[in-house]
Short mmCIF file of C-alpha atoms in Angstrom, two decimals:
data_model
loop_
_atom_site.label_atom_id
_atom_site.label_comp_id
_atom_site.label_asym_id
_atom_site.label_seq_id
_atom_site.Cartn_x
_atom_site.Cartn_y
_atom_site.Cartn_z
CA MET O 226 -9.84 73.18 2.82
CA LEU O 227 -9.55 74.98 -0.27
CA GLU O 228 -13.28 75.43 -0.36
CA VAL O 229 -13.67 76.85 2.94
CA THR O 230 -10.73 78.64 1.58
CA TYR O 231 -12.01 79.54 -1.34
CA HIS O 232 -15.91 81.28 0.70
CA THR O 233 -13.76 82.56 3.55
CA ILE O 234 -11.75 84.95 0.91
CA VAL O 235 -14.89 85.96 -0.60
CA ARG O 236 -16.69 86.55 2.76
CA ASN O 237 -13.35 89.01 3.30
CA ALA O 238 -13.56 90.51 0.19
CA ARG O 239 -17.18 91.53 0.81
CA SER O 240 -16.43 92.55 4.54
CA GLY O 241 -15.14 96.22 3.67
CA HIS O 242 -18.46 97.11 2.83
CA ARG O 243 -22.25 95.68 2.75
CA ASN O 244 -21.93 95.97 -0.83
CA ALA O 245 -19.03 94.16 -2.16
CA VAL O 246 -18.21 96.99 -5.57
CA ILE O 247 -18.87 99.71 -3.17
CA GLY O 248 -16.13 98.43 -1.27
CA MET O 249 -13.90 97.56 -3.96
CA VAL O 250 -14.78 101.59 -5.26
CA LEU O 251 -14.09 102.61 -1.70
CA ASN O 252 -10.50 101.16 -2.10
CA LEU O 253 -10.03 102.75 -5.59
CA ILE O 254 -10.85 105.86 -4.61
CA GLN O 255 -8.09 105.39 -1.48
CA GLY O 256 -5.41 104.77 -4.03
CA LEU O 257 -6.16 107.83 -6.56
CA THR O 258 -6.47 109.81 -3.57
CA MET O 259 -3.03 108.97 -2.88
CA ILE O 260 -1.58 109.44 -5.92
CA VAL O 261 -3.24 112.80 -6.69
CA ALA O 262 -1.83 113.97 -3.33
CA PHE O 263 1.78 112.45 -4.00
CA PHE O 264 1.04 114.57 -7.74
CA LEU O 265 -0.08 117.85 -6.00
CA PHE O 266 3.00 117.44 -3.59
CA PHE O 267 5.03 117.29 -6.68
CA GLN O 268 3.98 120.03 -8.55
CA ILE O 269 4.33 121.96 -4.91
CA LEU O 270 8.07 121.00 -4.86
CA GLY O 271 8.91 121.97 -8.52
CA LEU O 272 9.31 118.31 -9.87
CA ARG O 273 7.04 118.74 -12.60
CA SER O 274 9.21 115.66 -14.50
CA SER O 275 10.04 112.42 -12.49
CA PRO O 276 12.96 112.20 -11.36
CA ILE O 277 13.48 109.24 -13.55
CA ARG O 278 13.46 109.31 -17.19
CA GLY O 279 9.84 108.82 -18.16
CA ASP O 280 6.41 108.98 -16.89
CA MET O 281 5.98 110.97 -14.00
CA MET O 282 2.54 109.77 -13.18
CA LEU O 283 3.84 106.05 -13.58
CA TYR O 284 7.02 107.04 -11.45
CA ILE O 285 4.16 107.74 -8.47
CA MET O 286 2.11 104.88 -9.40
CA SER O 287 4.83 102.59 -9.17
CA GLY O 288 5.64 103.48 -5.34
CA ILE O 289 1.59 104.18 -4.37
CA PHE O 290 0.83 100.80 -5.46
CA VAL O 291 3.62 98.63 -3.71
CA TYR O 292 2.86 100.83 -0.56
CA LEU O 293 -0.68 99.87 -0.32
CA THR O 294 -0.37 96.72 -1.13
CA HIS O 295 1.67 95.93 1.50
CA ILE O 296 0.50 98.21 4.72
CA LYS O 297 -2.69 96.83 3.34
CA ALA O 298 -1.68 93.01 3.58
CA VAL O 299 -0.39 93.77 7.04
CA GLY O 300 -3.71 95.23 7.66
CA ALA O 301 -5.53 91.90 6.58
CA VAL O 302 -3.41 89.39 8.19
CA MET O 303 -3.07 91.28 11.40
CA GLY O 304 -7.26 91.08 11.74
CA ALA O 305 -7.26 87.34 10.79
CA GLY O 306 -9.97 86.08 13.11
CA GLY O 307 -7.71 83.95 15.87
CA PRO O 308 -8.46 81.56 17.77
CA THR O 309 -11.06 82.14 19.67
CA SER O 310 -13.05 84.20 17.09
CA PRO O 311 -16.44 83.16 16.47
CA MET O 312 -16.06 81.78 12.96
CA MET O 313 -13.33 79.09 14.37
CA LEU O 314 -16.88 77.78 15.96
CA HIS O 315 -17.33 75.95 12.44
CA ARG O 316 -15.82 72.72 12.35
CA PRO O 317 -13.77 72.94 8.78
CA MET O 318 -12.20 76.38 9.26
CA ASN O 319 -8.61 77.44 11.59
CA THR O 320 -6.73 79.79 12.38
CA ILE O 321 -4.42 79.08 8.58
CA ILE O 322 -7.56 79.69 6.33
CA ALA O 323 -8.44 82.56 8.25
CA ILE O 324 -4.86 84.20 8.00
CA LEU O 325 -4.64 83.00 3.71
CA ALA O 326 -7.90 84.33 3.04
CA ALA O 327 -7.62 87.89 4.87
CA ALA O 328 -4.29 87.84 2.54
CA PHE O 329 -5.45 86.49 -0.77
CA ALA O 330 -8.76 89.07 -0.11
CA SER O 331 -6.36 91.99 0.40
CA LEU O 332 -4.30 90.84 -2.48
CA TYR O 333 -7.43 90.26 -5.07
CA THR O 334 -9.05 94.21 -3.80
CA GLN O 335 -5.02 95.96 -4.57
CA ILE O 336 -5.11 94.04 -7.95
CA PHE O 337 -8.40 95.11 -9.51
CA THR O 338 -7.07 98.97 -7.70
CA LEU O 339 -4.05 98.54 -9.60
CA VAL O 340 -5.99 97.20 -13.03
CA VAL O 341 -8.53 99.87 -13.18
CA ILE O 342 -6.15 102.85 -12.27
CA LEU O 343 -3.64 101.78 -14.75
CA SER O 344 -6.25 100.93 -18.13
CA VAL O 345 -7.87 104.14 -17.15
CA TYR O 346 -4.88 106.17 -17.44
CA HIS O 347 -3.46 104.44 -20.15
CA ILE O 348 -6.89 104.66 -22.42
CA ALA O 349 -7.91 108.59 -21.31
CA PHE O 350 -4.34 110.42 -20.47
CA THR O 351 -1.37 108.99 -22.04
CA PRO O 352 -0.18 105.39 -23.64
CA ILE O 353 2.33 104.19 -20.92
CA THR O 354 5.02 101.07 -21.04
CA ILE O 355 6.66 99.19 -18.67
CA HIS O 356 9.98 97.78 -20.06
CA ASP O 357 9.57 94.97 -17.84
CA PRO O 358 5.97 94.09 -16.66
CA VAL O 359 6.46 90.33 -15.93
CA ALA O 360 9.57 91.73 -12.58
CA ALA O 361 7.02 94.64 -12.23
CA MET O 362 4.46 92.10 -11.17
CA GLY O 363 6.64 89.68 -9.47
CA PHE O 364 7.81 92.62 -7.32
CA PHE O 365 4.41 93.94 -6.66
CA LEU O 366 3.74 90.42 -5.39
CA MET O 367 6.82 90.51 -3.01
CA ALA O 368 5.44 93.78 -1.50
CA TRP O 369 2.27 91.60 -0.45
CA PHE O 370 4.28 88.89 0.58
CA SER O 371 6.09 90.64 2.53
CA GLY O 372 3.53 92.35 3.84
CA CYS O 373 1.50 89.04 4.80
CA ALA O 374 4.67 88.19 6.66
CA VAL O 375 4.94 91.44 8.51
CA GLY O 376 1.03 91.40 9.86
CA MET O 377 2.54 87.42 11.27
CA ILE O 378 4.90 89.20 13.29
CA PHE O 379 1.99 91.56 14.99
CA LEU O 380 -0.89 88.47 14.57
CA ALA O 381 1.46 86.40 16.85
CA LEU O 382 1.85 89.45 19.25
CA LYS O 383 -1.90 90.69 19.13
CA PRO O 384 -2.80 88.31 21.88
CA TRP O 385 -0.58 89.11 24.20
CA PHE O 386 -0.44 92.46 24.05
CA PRO O 387 -3.58 93.74 22.05
CA ARG O 388 -3.06 97.34 22.79
CA PHE O 389 1.08 97.59 21.84
CA THR O 390 0.37 95.45 18.67
CA ALA O 391 -2.38 97.92 17.59
CA ILE O 392 0.20 101.48 18.33
CA ALA O 393 3.21 99.40 16.93
CA LYS O 394 1.26 98.81 13.11
CA THR O 395 0.31 102.38 13.43
CA ILE O 396 3.55 103.77 13.79
CA TYR O 397 5.15 101.06 11.08
CA THR O 398 2.40 102.41 8.75
CA ARG O 399 3.37 106.23 9.15
CA VAL O 400 7.44 105.37 9.09
CA ASN O 401 6.83 103.84 5.87
CA MET O 402 5.22 107.32 4.39
CA ILE O 403 8.91 108.22 4.54
CA ALA O 404 11.25 104.66 5.19
CA SER O 405 9.25 103.09 1.77
CA GLY O 406 10.95 105.26 -0.22
CA LYS O 407 8.25 105.74 -2.68
CA MET O 408 9.33 109.57 -2.65
CA PHE O 409 12.78 109.94 -3.70
CA VAL O 410 15.09 107.65 -5.99
CA VAL O 411 17.36 105.24 -4.03
CA ASN O 412 20.21 105.51 -7.01
CA SER O 413 20.80 109.88 -5.78
CA LEU O 414 20.49 109.14 -1.88
CA PRO O 415 23.71 109.73 -0.53
CA ALA O 416 25.07 106.70 2.27
CA SER O 417 24.36 108.87 5.71
CA MET O 418 20.67 108.12 4.54
CA MET O 419 21.12 104.72 2.99
CA ALA O 420 21.77 103.58 6.33
CA MET O 421 18.18 104.69 7.74
CA PHE O 422 16.34 102.82 5.06
CA ASP O 423 18.03 99.68 4.22
CA TRP O 424 16.43 97.70 6.98
CA ASN O 425 13.01 97.88 5.42
CA PRO O 426 11.99 95.53 2.73
CA LEU O 427 9.28 97.90 1.22
CA PHE O 428 12.74 100.20 0.58
CA HIS O 429 14.01 97.08 -1.69
CA ASN O 430 10.53 96.42 -3.35
CA ILE O 431 10.17 100.39 -4.61
CA ASP O 432 13.62 100.70 -6.02
CA GLN O 433 13.50 97.57 -7.80
CA MET O 434 10.08 97.90 -8.82
CA ARG O 435 11.07 100.83 -10.70
CA GLY O 436 13.99 99.71 -12.13
CA ALA O 437 11.30 97.19 -13.84
CA VAL O 438 9.32 100.01 -14.59
CA PHE O 439 11.53 101.93 -16.62
CA LEU O 440 14.05 101.28 -18.74
CA HIS O 441 16.54 103.82 -17.74
CA TYR O 442 17.06 103.12 -14.33
CA ASN O 443 18.94 100.30 -12.66
CA PRO O 444 18.66 99.84 -9.33
CA GLN O 445 22.46 99.79 -7.68
CA PHE O 446 22.31 99.65 -3.90
CA THR O 447 19.03 97.65 -2.86
CA SER O 448 18.89 93.81 -3.23
CA VAL O 449 15.85 91.62 -5.08
CA GLU O 450 16.65 88.23 -2.35
CA TYR O 451 16.72 90.71 1.04
CA PRO O 452 13.08 91.11 1.43
CA ILE O 453 12.30 87.17 0.01
CA TYR O 454 14.66 85.51 3.04
CA LEU O 455 13.70 88.25 5.73
CA SER O 456 10.16 87.27 4.60
CA LEU O 457 10.35 83.57 4.78
CA VAL O 458 12.20 84.37 8.27
CA LEU O 459 9.16 86.20 9.84
CA ILE O 460 6.75 84.38 8.91
CA MET O 461 8.36 81.58 10.11
CA ILE O 462 8.70 83.58 13.76
CA GLY O 463 5.06 84.77 13.01
CA LEU O 464 3.82 80.69 12.64
CA MET O 465 5.65 79.58 15.54
CA GLY O 466 4.03 82.86 17.68
CA GLU O 467 0.83 82.32 16.19
CA PHE O 468 0.91 77.99 16.68
CA PHE O 469 2.05 78.85 20.41
CA GLY O 470 -0.34 81.77 21.59
CA ARG O 471 -2.96 79.08 20.24
CA GLN O 472 -1.75 76.80 22.70
CA HIS O 473 -2.56 79.37 25.36
CA VAL O 474 -5.25 81.08 24.19
CA SER O 475 -8.05 81.45 26.26
CA ILE O 476 -11.43 83.03 26.00
CA SER O 477 -11.42 85.27 29.11
CA TRP O 478 -8.16 86.51 27.71
CA SER O 479 -10.15 89.54 26.10
CA ALA O 480 -13.17 89.89 28.80
CA GLY O 481 -11.21 92.50 30.60
CA ARG O 482 -10.42 94.64 27.11
#
């Protein structure tokens, strides 16, 4: 099973482009584009220094990397091969392997992007200092894990409501452009706005990530445990839904679509 999972991860990692290196570079460019766009946006607003005492670019990247990792994990798990996928015709293959491979291929790509961008910024522009790198990496992985959990819900719903699921995933992605909290500091929000965002595990992840990255920032209104417990619950619900759908699946479901 581990061998099949490994080869499926490699296949998924190379599926973005015929050339694996170009596929990684394209993902790198997407991350850079978002970072530059947000930097220019903050410049237009007149925010020339970080709202948290520290590097402005590190403040932007701490939000962008966590957001992209979460959203990419949602899309990867949601798009994993289902029981009617041609890959399932191969005897050692099953849907659990497909889900694991999609999730880890997404994580590999995002870690590559994170390492390259931070290294280039550290070497070419200014040295960066991360207050607690181990905790920061933990929250980065937590964003990926919670993205996998949300993706499992979409994956379980996809055979039954394919069009609705695609629309719901797009809405979730767009809402998180604001609701993730990557554009503002949570400690500065009024209580009325906190109630609009604290349902979102990504909102907690980004704020806790900034607490680990910056020495002079201490998250006061977000939780470390909430994204973990919510993700575990969503994964269990998603696995049960995927199992139920697999028992009733028919290749003719998508014949008319």
